[in-house]
PDB file of C-alpha atoms in Angstrom:
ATOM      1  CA  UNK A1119     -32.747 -13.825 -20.017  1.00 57.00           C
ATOM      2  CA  UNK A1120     -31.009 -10.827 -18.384  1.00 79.00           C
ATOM      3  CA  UNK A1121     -27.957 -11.395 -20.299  1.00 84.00           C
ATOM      4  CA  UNK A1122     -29.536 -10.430 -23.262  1.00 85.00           C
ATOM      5  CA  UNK A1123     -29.336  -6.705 -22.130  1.00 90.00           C
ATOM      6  CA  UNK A1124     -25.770  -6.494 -22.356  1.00 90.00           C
ATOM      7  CA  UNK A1125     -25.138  -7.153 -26.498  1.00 88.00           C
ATOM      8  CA  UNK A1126     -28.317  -5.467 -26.857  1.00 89.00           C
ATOM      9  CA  UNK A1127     -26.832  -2.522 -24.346  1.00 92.00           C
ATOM     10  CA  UNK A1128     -23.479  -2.431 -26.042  1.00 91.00           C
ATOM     11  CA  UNK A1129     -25.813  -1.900 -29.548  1.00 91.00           C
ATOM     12  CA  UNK A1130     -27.483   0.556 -28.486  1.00 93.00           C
ATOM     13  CA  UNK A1131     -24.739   2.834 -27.693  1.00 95.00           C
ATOM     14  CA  UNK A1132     -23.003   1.938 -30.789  1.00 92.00           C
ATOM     15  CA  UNK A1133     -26.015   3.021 -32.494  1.00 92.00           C
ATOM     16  CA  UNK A1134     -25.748   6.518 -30.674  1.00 94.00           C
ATOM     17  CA  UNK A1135     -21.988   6.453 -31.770  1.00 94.00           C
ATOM     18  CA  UNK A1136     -23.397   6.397 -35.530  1.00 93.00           C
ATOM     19  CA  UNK A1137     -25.412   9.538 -34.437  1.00 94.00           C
ATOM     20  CA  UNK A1138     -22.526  11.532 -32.672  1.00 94.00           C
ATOM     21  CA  UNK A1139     -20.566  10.855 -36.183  1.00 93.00           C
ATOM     22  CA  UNK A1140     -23.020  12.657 -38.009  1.00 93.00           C
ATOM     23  CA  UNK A1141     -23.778  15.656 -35.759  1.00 93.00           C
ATOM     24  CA  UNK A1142     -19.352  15.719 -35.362  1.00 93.00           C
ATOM     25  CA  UNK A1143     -19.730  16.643 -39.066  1.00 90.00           C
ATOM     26  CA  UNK A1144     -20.714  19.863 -39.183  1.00 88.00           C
ATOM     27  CA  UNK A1145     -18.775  20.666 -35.546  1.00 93.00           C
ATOM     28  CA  UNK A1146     -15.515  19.635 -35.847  1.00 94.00           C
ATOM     29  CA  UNK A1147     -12.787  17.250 -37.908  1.00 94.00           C
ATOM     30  CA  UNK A1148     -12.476  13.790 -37.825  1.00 93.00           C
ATOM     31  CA  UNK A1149      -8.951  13.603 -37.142  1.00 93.00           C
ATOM     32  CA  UNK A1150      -9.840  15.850 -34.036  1.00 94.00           C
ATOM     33  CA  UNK A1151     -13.275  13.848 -32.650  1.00 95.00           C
ATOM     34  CA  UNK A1152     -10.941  10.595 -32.856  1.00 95.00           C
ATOM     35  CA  UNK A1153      -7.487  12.494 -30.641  1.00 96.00           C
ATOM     36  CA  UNK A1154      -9.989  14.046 -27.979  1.00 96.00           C
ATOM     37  CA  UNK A1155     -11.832  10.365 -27.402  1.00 95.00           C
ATOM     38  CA  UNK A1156      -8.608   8.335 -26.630  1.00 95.00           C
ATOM     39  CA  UNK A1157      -7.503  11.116 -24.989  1.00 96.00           C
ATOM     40  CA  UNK A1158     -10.591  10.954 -22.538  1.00 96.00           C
ATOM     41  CA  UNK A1159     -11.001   7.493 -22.299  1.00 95.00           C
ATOM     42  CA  UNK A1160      -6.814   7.121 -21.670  1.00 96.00           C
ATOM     43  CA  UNK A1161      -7.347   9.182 -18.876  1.00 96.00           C
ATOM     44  CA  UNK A1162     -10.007   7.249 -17.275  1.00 95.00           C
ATOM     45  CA  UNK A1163      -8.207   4.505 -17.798  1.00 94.00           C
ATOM     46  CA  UNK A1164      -4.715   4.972 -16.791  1.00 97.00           C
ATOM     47  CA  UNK A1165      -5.555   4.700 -12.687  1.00 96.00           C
ATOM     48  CA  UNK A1166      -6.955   1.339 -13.497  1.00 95.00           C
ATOM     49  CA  UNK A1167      -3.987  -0.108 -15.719  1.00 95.00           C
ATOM     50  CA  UNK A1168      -0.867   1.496 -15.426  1.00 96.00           C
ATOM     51  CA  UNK A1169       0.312  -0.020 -12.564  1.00 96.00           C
ATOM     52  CA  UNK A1170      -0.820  -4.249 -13.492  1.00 95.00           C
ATOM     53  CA  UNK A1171       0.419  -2.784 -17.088  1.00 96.00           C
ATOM     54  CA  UNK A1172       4.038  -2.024 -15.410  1.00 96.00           C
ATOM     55  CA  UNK A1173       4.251  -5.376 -13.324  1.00 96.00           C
ATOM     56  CA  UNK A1174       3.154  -7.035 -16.348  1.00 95.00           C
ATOM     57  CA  UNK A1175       5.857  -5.299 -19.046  1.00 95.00           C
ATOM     58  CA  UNK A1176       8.149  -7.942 -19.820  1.00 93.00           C
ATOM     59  CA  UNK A1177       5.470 -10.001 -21.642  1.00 92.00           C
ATOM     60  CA  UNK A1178       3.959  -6.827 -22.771  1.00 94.00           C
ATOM     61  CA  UNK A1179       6.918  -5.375 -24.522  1.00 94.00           C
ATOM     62  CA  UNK A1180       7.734  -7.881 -27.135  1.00 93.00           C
ATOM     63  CA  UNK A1181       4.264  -7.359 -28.199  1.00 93.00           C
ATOM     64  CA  UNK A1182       4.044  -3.657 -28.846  1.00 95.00           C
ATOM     65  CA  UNK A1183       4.993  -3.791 -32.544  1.00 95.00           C
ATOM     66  CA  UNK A1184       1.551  -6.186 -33.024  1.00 94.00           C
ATOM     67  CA  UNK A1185      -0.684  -4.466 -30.274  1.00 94.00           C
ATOM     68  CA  UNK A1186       0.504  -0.882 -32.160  1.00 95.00           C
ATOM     69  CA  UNK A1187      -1.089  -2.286 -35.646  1.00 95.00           C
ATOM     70  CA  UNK A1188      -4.376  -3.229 -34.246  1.00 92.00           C
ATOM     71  CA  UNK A1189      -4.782   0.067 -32.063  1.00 92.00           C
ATOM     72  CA  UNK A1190      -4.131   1.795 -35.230  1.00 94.00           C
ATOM     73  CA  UNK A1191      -6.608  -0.301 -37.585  1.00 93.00           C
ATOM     74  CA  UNK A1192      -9.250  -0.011 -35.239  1.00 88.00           C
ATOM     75  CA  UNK A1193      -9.516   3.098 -32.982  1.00 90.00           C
ATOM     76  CA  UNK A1194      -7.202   5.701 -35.401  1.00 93.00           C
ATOM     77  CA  UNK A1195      -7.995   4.604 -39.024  1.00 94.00           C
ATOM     78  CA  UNK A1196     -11.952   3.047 -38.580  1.00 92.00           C
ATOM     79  CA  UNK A1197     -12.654   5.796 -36.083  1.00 91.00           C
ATOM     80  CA  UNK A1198     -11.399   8.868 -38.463  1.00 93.00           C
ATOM     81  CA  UNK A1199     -13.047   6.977 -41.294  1.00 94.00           C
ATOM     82  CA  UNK A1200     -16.275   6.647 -39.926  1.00 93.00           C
ATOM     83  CA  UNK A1201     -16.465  10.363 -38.734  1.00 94.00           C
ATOM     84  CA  UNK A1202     -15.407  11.379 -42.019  1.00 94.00           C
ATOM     85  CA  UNK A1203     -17.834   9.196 -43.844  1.00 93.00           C
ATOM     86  CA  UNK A1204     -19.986  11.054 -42.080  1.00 93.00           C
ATOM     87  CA  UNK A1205     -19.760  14.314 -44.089  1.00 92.00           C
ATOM     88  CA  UNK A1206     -21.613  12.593 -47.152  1.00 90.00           C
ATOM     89  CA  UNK A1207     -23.901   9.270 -46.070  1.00 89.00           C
ATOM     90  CA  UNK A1208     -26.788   9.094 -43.575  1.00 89.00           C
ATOM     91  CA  UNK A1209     -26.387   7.753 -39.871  1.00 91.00           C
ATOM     92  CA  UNK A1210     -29.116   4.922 -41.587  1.00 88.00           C
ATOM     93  CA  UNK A1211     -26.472   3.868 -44.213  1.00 88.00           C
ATOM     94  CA  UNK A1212     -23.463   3.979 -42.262  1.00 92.00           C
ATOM     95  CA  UNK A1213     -24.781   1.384 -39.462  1.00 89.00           C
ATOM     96  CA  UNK A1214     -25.911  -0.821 -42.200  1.00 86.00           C
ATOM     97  CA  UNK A1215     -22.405  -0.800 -43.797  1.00 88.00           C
ATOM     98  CA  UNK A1216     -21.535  -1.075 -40.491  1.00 88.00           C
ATOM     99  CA  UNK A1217     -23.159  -4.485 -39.525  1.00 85.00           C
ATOM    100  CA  UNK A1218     -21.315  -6.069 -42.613  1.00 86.00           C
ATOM    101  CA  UNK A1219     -18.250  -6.159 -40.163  1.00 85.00           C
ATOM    102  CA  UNK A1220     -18.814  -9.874 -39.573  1.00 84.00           C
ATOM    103  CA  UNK A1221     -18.880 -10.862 -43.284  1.00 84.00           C
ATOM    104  CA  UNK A1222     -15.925  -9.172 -43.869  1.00 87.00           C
ATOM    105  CA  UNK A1223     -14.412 -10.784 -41.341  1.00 85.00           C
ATOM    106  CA  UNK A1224     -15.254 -14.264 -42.765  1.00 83.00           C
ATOM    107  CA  UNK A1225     -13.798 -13.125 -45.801  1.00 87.00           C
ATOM    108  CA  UNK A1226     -10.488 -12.267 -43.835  1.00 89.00           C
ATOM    109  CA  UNK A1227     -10.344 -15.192 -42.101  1.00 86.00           C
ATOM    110  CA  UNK A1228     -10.106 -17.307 -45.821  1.00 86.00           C
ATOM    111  CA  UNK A1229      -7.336 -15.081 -46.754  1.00 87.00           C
ATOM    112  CA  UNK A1230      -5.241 -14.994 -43.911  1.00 88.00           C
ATOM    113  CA  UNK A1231      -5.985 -17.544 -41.783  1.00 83.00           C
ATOM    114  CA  UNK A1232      -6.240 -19.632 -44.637  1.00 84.00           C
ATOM    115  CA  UNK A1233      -9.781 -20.900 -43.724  1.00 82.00           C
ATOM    116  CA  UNK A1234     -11.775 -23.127 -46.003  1.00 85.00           C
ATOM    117  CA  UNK A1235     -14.695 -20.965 -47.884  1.00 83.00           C
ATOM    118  CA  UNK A1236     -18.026 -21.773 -46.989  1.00 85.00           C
ATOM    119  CA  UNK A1237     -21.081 -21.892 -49.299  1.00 84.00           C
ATOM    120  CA  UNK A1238     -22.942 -19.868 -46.750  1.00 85.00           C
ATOM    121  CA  UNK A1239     -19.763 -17.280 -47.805  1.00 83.00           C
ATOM    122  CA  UNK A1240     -20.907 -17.438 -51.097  1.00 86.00           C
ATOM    123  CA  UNK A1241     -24.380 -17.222 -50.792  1.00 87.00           C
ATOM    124  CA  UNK A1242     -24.213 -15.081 -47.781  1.00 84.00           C
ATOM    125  CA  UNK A1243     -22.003 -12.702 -49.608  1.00 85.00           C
ATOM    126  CA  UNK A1244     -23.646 -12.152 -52.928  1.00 88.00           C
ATOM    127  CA  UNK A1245     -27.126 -11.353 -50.966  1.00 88.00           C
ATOM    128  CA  UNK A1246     -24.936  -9.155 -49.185  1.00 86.00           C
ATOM    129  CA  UNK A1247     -24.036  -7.231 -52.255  1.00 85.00           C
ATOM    130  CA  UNK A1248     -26.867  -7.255 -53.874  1.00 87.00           C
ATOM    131  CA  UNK A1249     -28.274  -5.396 -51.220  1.00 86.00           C
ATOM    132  CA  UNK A1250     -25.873  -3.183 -50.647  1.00 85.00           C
ATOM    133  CA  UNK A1251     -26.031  -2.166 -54.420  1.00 82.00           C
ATOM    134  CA  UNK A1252     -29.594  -1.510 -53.827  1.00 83.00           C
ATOM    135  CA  UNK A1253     -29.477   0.454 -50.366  1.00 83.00           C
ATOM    136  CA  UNK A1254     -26.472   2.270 -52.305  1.00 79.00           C
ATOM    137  CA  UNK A1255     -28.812   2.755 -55.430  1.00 79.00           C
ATOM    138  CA  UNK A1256     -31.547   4.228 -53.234  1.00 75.00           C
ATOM    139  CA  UNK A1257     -33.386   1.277 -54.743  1.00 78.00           C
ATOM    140  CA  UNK A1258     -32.479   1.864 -58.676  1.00 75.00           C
ATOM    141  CA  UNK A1259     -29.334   0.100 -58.716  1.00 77.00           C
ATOM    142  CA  UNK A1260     -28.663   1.222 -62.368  1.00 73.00           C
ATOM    143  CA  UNK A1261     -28.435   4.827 -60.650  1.00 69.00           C
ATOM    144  CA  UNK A1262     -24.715   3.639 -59.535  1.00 66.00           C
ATOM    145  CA  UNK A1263     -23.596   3.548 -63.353  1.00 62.00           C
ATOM    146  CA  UNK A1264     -24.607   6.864 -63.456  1.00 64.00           C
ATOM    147  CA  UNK A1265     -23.386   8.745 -60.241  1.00 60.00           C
ATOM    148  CA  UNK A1266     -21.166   5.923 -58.546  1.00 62.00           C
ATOM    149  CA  UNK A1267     -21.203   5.565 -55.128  1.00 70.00           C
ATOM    150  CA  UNK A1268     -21.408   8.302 -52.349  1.00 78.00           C
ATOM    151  CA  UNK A1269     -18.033   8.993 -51.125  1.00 88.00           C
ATOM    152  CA  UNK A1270     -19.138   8.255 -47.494  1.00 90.00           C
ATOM    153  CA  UNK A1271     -20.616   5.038 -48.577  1.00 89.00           C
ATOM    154  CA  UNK A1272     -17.266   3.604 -49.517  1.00 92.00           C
ATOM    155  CA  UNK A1273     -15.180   5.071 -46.829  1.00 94.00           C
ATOM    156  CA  UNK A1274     -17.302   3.182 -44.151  1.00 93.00           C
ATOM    157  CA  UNK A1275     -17.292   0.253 -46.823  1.00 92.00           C
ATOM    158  CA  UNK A1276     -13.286   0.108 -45.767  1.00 95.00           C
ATOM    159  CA  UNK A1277     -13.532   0.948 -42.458  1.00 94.00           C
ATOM    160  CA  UNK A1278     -15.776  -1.955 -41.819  1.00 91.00           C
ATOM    161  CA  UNK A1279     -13.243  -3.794 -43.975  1.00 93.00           C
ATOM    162  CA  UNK A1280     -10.445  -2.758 -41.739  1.00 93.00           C
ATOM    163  CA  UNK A1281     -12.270  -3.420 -38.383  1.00 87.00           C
ATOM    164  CA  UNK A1282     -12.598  -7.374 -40.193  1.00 88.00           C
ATOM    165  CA  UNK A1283      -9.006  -7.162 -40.657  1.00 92.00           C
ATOM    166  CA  UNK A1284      -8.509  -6.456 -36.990  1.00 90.00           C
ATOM    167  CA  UNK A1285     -10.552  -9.320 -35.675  1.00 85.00           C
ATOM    168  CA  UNK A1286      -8.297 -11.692 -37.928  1.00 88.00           C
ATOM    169  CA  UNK A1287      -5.055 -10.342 -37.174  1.00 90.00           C
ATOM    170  CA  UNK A1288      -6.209 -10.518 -33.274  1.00 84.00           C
ATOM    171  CA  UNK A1289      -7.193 -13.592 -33.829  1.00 82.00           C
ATOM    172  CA  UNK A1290      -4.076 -15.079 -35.886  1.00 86.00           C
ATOM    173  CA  UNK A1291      -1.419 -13.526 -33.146  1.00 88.00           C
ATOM    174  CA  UNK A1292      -2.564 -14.830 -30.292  1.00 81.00           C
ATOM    175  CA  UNK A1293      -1.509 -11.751 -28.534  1.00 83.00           C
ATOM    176  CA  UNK A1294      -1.010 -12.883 -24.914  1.00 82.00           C
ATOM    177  CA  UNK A1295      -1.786  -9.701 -23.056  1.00 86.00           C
ATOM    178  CA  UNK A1296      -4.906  -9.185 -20.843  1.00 86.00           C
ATOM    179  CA  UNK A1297      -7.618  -7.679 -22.318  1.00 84.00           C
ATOM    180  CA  UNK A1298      -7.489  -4.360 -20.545  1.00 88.00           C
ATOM    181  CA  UNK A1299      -3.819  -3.864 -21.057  1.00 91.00           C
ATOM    182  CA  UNK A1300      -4.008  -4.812 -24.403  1.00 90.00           C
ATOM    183  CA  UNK A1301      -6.825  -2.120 -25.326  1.00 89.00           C
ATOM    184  CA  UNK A1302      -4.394   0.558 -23.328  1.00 93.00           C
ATOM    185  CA  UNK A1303      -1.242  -0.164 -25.065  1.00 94.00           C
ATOM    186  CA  UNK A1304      -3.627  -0.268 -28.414  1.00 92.00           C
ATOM    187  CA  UNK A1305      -5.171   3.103 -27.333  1.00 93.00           C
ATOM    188  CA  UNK A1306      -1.901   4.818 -27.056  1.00 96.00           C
ATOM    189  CA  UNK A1307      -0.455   3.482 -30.440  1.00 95.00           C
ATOM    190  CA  UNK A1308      -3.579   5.077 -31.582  1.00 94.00           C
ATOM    191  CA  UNK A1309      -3.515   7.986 -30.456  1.00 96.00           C
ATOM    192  CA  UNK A1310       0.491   8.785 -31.052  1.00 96.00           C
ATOM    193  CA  UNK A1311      -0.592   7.801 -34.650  1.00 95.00           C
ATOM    194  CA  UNK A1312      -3.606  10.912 -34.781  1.00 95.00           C
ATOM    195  CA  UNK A1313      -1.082  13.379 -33.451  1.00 94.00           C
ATOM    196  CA  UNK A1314       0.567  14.632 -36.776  1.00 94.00           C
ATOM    197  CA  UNK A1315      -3.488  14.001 -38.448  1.00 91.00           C
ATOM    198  CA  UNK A1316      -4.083  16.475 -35.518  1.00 91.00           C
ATOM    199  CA  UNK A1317      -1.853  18.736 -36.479  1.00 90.00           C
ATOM    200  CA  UNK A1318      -2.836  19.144 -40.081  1.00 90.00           C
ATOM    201  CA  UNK A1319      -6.430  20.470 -38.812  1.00 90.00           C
ATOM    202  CA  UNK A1320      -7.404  24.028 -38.667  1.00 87.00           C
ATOM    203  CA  UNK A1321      -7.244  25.537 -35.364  1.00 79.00           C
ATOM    204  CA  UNK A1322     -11.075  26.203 -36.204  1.00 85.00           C
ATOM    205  CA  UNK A1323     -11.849  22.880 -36.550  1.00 89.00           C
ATOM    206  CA  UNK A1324     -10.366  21.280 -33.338  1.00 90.00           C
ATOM    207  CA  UNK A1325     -11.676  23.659 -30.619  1.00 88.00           C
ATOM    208  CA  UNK A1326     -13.422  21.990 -27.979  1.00 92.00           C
ATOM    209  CA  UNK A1327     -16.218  24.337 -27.169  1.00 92.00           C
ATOM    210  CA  UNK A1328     -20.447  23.860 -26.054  1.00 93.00           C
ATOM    211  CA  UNK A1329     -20.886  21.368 -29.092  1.00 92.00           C
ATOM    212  CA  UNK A1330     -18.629  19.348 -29.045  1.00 94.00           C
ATOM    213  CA  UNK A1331     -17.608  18.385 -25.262  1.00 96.00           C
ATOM    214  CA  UNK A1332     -20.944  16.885 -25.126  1.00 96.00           C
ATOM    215  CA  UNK A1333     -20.117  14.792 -28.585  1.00 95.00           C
ATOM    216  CA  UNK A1334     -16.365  14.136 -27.035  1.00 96.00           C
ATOM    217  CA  UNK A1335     -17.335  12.789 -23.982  1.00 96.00           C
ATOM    218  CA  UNK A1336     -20.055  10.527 -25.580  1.00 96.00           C
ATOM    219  CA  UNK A1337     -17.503   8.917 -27.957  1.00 94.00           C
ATOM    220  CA  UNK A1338     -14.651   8.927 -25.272  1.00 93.00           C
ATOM    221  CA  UNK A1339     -16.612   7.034 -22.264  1.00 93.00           C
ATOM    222  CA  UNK A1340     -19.597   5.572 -23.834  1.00 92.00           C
ATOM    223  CA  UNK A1341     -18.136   4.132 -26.804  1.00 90.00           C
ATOM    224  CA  UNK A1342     -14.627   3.588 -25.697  1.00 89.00           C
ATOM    225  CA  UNK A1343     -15.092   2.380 -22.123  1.00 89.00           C
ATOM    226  CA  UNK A1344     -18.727   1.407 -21.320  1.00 91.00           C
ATOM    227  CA  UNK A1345     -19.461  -0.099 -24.890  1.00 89.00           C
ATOM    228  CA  UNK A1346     -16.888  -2.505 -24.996  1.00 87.00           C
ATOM    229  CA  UNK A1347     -17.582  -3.605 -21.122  1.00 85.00           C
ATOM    230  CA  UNK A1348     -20.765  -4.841 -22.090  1.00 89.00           C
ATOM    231  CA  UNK A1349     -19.800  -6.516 -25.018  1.00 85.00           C
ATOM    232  CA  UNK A1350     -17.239  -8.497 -23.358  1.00 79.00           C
ATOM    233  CA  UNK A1351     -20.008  -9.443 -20.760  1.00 84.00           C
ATOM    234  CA  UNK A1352     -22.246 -10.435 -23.407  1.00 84.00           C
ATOM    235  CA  UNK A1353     -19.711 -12.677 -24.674  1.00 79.00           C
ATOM    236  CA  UNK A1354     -18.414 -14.231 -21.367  1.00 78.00           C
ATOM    237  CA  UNK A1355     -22.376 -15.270 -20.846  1.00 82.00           C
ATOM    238  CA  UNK A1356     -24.191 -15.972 -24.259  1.00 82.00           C
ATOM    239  CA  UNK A1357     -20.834 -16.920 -26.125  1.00 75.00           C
ATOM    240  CA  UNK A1358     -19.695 -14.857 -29.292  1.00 68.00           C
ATOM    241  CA  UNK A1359     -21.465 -16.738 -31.598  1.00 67.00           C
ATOM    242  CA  UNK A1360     -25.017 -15.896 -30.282  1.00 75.00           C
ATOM    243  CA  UNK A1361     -23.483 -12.431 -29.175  1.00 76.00           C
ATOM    244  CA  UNK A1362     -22.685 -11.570 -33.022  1.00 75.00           C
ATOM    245  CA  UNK A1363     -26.292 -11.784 -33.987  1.00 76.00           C
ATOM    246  CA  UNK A1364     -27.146  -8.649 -32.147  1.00 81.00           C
ATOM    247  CA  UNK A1365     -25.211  -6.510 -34.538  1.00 83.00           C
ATOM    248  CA  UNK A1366     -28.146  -6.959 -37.292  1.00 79.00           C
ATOM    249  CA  UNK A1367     -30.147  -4.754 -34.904  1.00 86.00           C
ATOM    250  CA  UNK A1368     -27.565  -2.032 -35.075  1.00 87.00           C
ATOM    251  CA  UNK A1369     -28.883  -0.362 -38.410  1.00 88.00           C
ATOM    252  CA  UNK A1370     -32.790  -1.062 -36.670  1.00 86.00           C
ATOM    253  CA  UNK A1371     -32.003   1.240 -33.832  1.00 89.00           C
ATOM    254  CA  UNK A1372     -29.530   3.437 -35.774  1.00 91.00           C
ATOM    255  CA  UNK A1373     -32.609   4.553 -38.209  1.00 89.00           C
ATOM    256  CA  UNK A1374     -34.979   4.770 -35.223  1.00 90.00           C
ATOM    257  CA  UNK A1375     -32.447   7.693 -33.799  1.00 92.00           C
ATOM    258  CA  UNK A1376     -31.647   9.299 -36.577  1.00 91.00           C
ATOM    259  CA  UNK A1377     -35.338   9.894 -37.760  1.00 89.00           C
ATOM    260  CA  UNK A1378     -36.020  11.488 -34.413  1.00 90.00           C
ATOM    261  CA  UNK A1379     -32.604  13.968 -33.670  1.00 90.00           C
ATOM    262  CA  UNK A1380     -31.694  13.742 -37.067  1.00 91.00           C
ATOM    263  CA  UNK A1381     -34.953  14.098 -39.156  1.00 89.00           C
ATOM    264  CA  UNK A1382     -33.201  11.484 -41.384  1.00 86.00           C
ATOM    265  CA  UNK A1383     -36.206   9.986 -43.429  1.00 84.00           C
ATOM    266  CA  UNK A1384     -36.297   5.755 -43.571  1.00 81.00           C
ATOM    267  CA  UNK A1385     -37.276   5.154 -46.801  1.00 84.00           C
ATOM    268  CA  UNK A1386     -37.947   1.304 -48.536  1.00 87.00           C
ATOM    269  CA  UNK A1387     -34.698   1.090 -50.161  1.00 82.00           C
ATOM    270  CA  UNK A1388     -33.192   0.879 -46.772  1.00 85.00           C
ATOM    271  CA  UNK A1389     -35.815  -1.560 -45.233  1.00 87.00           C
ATOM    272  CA  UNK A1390     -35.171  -3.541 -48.032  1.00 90.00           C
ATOM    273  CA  UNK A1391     -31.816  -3.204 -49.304  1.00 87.00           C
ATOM    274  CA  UNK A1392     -30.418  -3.573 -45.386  1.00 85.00           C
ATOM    275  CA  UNK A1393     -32.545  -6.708 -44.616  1.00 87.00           C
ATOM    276  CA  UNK A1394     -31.239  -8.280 -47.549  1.00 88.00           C
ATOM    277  CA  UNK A1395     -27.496  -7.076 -47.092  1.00 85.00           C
ATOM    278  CA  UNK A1396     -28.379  -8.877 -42.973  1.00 85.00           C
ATOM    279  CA  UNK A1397     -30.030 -11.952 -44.523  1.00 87.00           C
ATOM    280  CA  UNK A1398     -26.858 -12.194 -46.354  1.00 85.00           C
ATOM    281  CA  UNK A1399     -24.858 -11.579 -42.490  1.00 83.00           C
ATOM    282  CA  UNK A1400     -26.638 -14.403 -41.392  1.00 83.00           C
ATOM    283  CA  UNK A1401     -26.199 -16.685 -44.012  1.00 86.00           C
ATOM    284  CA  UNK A1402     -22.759 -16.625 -43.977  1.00 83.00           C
ATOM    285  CA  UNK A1403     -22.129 -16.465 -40.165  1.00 75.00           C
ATOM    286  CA  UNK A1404     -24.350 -20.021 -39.482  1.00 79.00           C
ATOM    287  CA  UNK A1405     -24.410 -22.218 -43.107  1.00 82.00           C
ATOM    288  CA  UNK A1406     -20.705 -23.376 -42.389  1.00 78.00           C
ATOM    289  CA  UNK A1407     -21.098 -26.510 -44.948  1.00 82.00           C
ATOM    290  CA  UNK A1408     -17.820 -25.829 -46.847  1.00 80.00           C
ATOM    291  CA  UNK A1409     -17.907 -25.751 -50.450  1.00 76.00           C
ATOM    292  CA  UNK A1410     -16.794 -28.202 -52.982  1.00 75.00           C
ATOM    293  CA  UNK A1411     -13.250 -28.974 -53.440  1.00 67.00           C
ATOM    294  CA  UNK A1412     -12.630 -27.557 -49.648  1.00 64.00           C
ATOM    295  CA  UNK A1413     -11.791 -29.164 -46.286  1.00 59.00           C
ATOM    296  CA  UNK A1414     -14.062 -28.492 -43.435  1.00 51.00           C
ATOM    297  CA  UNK A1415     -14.269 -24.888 -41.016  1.00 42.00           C
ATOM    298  CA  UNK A1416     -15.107 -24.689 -37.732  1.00 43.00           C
ATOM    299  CA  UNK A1417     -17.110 -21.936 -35.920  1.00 41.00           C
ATOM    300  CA  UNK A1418     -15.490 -18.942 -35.594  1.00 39.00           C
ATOM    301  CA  UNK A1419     -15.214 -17.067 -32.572  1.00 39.00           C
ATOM    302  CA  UNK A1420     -15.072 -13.560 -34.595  1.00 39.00           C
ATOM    303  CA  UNK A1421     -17.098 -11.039 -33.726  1.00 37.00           C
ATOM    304  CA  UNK A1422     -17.667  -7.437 -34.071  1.00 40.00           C
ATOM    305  CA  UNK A1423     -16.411  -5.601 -30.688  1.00 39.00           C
TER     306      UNK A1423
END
C-alpha cells in the first residue's frame, strides 16, 4: 500500500510546481525561471553523471541529435510555456489543462506511431472537450464566441500538447541511454536552447533576489530532481498504467493550494467542467476496444512524467 505514496508524492509537488508558476509571474520572466532551474538541478546533478555519462559516450553520442529534441520539447518549450501561461489563467485551470497530458498523448500515439484509434479516444476525447469548453467558459460556454479563450488557457493547451509529443517521440526512438544520462544530456540541450530566450529578458526581470531564490530552488530540485525520482519509483512498483491515474488528482490538490496561498476562489465551473474533462482522461486511457474499420491496440505504457 506504501507504494501508493510515491505517484501520489510526485503529484503533489507537481501541484506546488503549478503554484510557483503563478507566484513566478509577477517576480520574474519565464524564459529566466526555466535557465535558473536547469541550471540548479545540472549542478546537482553533474557529480552523479558525468563520469558513467563519459564511460558511456560512444552509445551516447549518436543519440544527441534525438535526446536534444526531447530536452527541448519538454524542459525549455513546456517549462517557459507554462510559466508564461501563468501571467493570464489560474493555478486551478492550468493543472486541469495540465492532466489532459495523457489524452494528448493517445492522440499522438495514432498519428505517429500509427496506432489504431480507440472508441474510448473518441468518447474519451469529446467529454474531454466538452469540458474543457465549459471550465474555459467559466460555465457559459457561449461566453467563448464572445471573448475567445484566455491567452494562458491555450498556451498550457500546447504545452500539454507538446509534453504528449514527447512521450511519443520517446517512445517511437527507443533511445538506448540510461535514464539518468538521458535526462542530463536532455537538460543541457535545454538549457543551451534558453540561453539566447535569456538574453532577450530585461536585466529587471532575471535578477535572482529574496523572491525568487526561494521559487528557483523549488522548481530546480523539487520538480526537476525529486519529482521525477518518485515517479519513476511509482512506476517500477505499481506499473505505468495504474501510475497514470494519479495525474487526475493533480488539478484536486492544485485548487486546494491555490485557494489557501493564492486566494484563488474554486468555483462549480471548475468542479464540473474538470471532472468531466478527467472522466473523459479515463475513458480514453482504459476503453481500448478499437473502433470500427481498425485493427486492435495494445496498452500503452505512456504516461505523464
Amino acid at each position: 500500500m506504501g507504494y501508493f505514496l510515491y505517484p501520489l508524492g510526485a503529484m503533489l509537488l507537481w501541484a506546488g510546481n503549478v503554484i510557483v508558476s503563478k507566484l513566478s509571474a509577477t517576480t520574474i520572466a519565464p524564459s529566466a525561471i526555466t535557465f535558473y532551474r536547469l541550471v540548479l538541478a545540472l549542478a546537482v546533478m553533474t557529480p552523479f553523471v558525468i563520469r558513467p555519462l563519459l564511460r558511456n559516450w560512444h552509445h551516447v553520442r549518436p543519440q544527441l541529435a534525438k535526446l536534444g529534441f526531447l530536452g527541448f520539447l519538454s524542459m525549455s518549450f513546456y517549462q517557459s510555456l507554462s510559466y508564461l501561461a501563468a501571467h493570464s489563467t489560474t493555478a486551478t485551470n492550468m493543472a486541469i489543462v495540465t492532466a489532459l497530458a495523457p489524452l494528448l498523448t493517445l492522440l499522438w500515439s495514432v498519428v505517429l506511431l500509427r496506432e489504431p484509434p480507440t472508441l474510448g479516444m473518441l468518447v474519451g476525447g469529446l467529454l474531454s472537450l466538452a469540458g474543457l469548453v465549459y471550465l474555459i467558459g467559466q460555465g457559459h460556454p457561449s461566453q467563448l464566441l464572445d471573448g475567445g479563450m484566455h491567452l494562458g488557457d491555450i498556451l498550457m493547451l500546447i504545452a500539454s500538447a507538446s509534453y504528449g509529443l514527447y512521450s511519443v517521440l520517446l517512445r517511437r526512438w527507443h533511445v538506448a541511454v540510461l535514464p539518468a544520462q538521458s535526462t542530463y544530456v536532455q537538460a543541457w540541450a535545454a538549457l543551451i536552447t534558453m540561453i539566447p530566450m535569456l538574453a532577450m529578458v530585461p536585466a529587471g526581470q532575471a535578477q535572482l533576489n529574496a523572491a525568487t531564490v526561494p521559487l528557483v530552488l523549488y522548481a530546480g530540485l523539487g520538480a526537476s530532481i525529486v519529482l521525477p525520482i518518485l515517479w519513476i519509483q511509482g512506476i517500477r512498483h505499481l506499473g505505468p498504467n495504474r501510475c497514470s491515474m494519479f495525474i487526475n488528482v493533480l488539478p484536486v490538490m492544485t485548487a486546494a493550494i491555490a485557494v489557501v496561498l493564492l486566494g484563488e476562489q474554486l468555483h462549480t465551473f471548475h468542479v464540473i467542467g474538470g471532472g468531466v474533462a478527467l472522466v473523459g482522461v479515463f475513458i480514453a486511457q482504459r476503453w481500448q476496444r478499437p473502433l470500427p474499420g481498425f485493427g486492435g491496440v495494445e496498452d500503452s505504457d505512456e504516461v505523464p512524467a
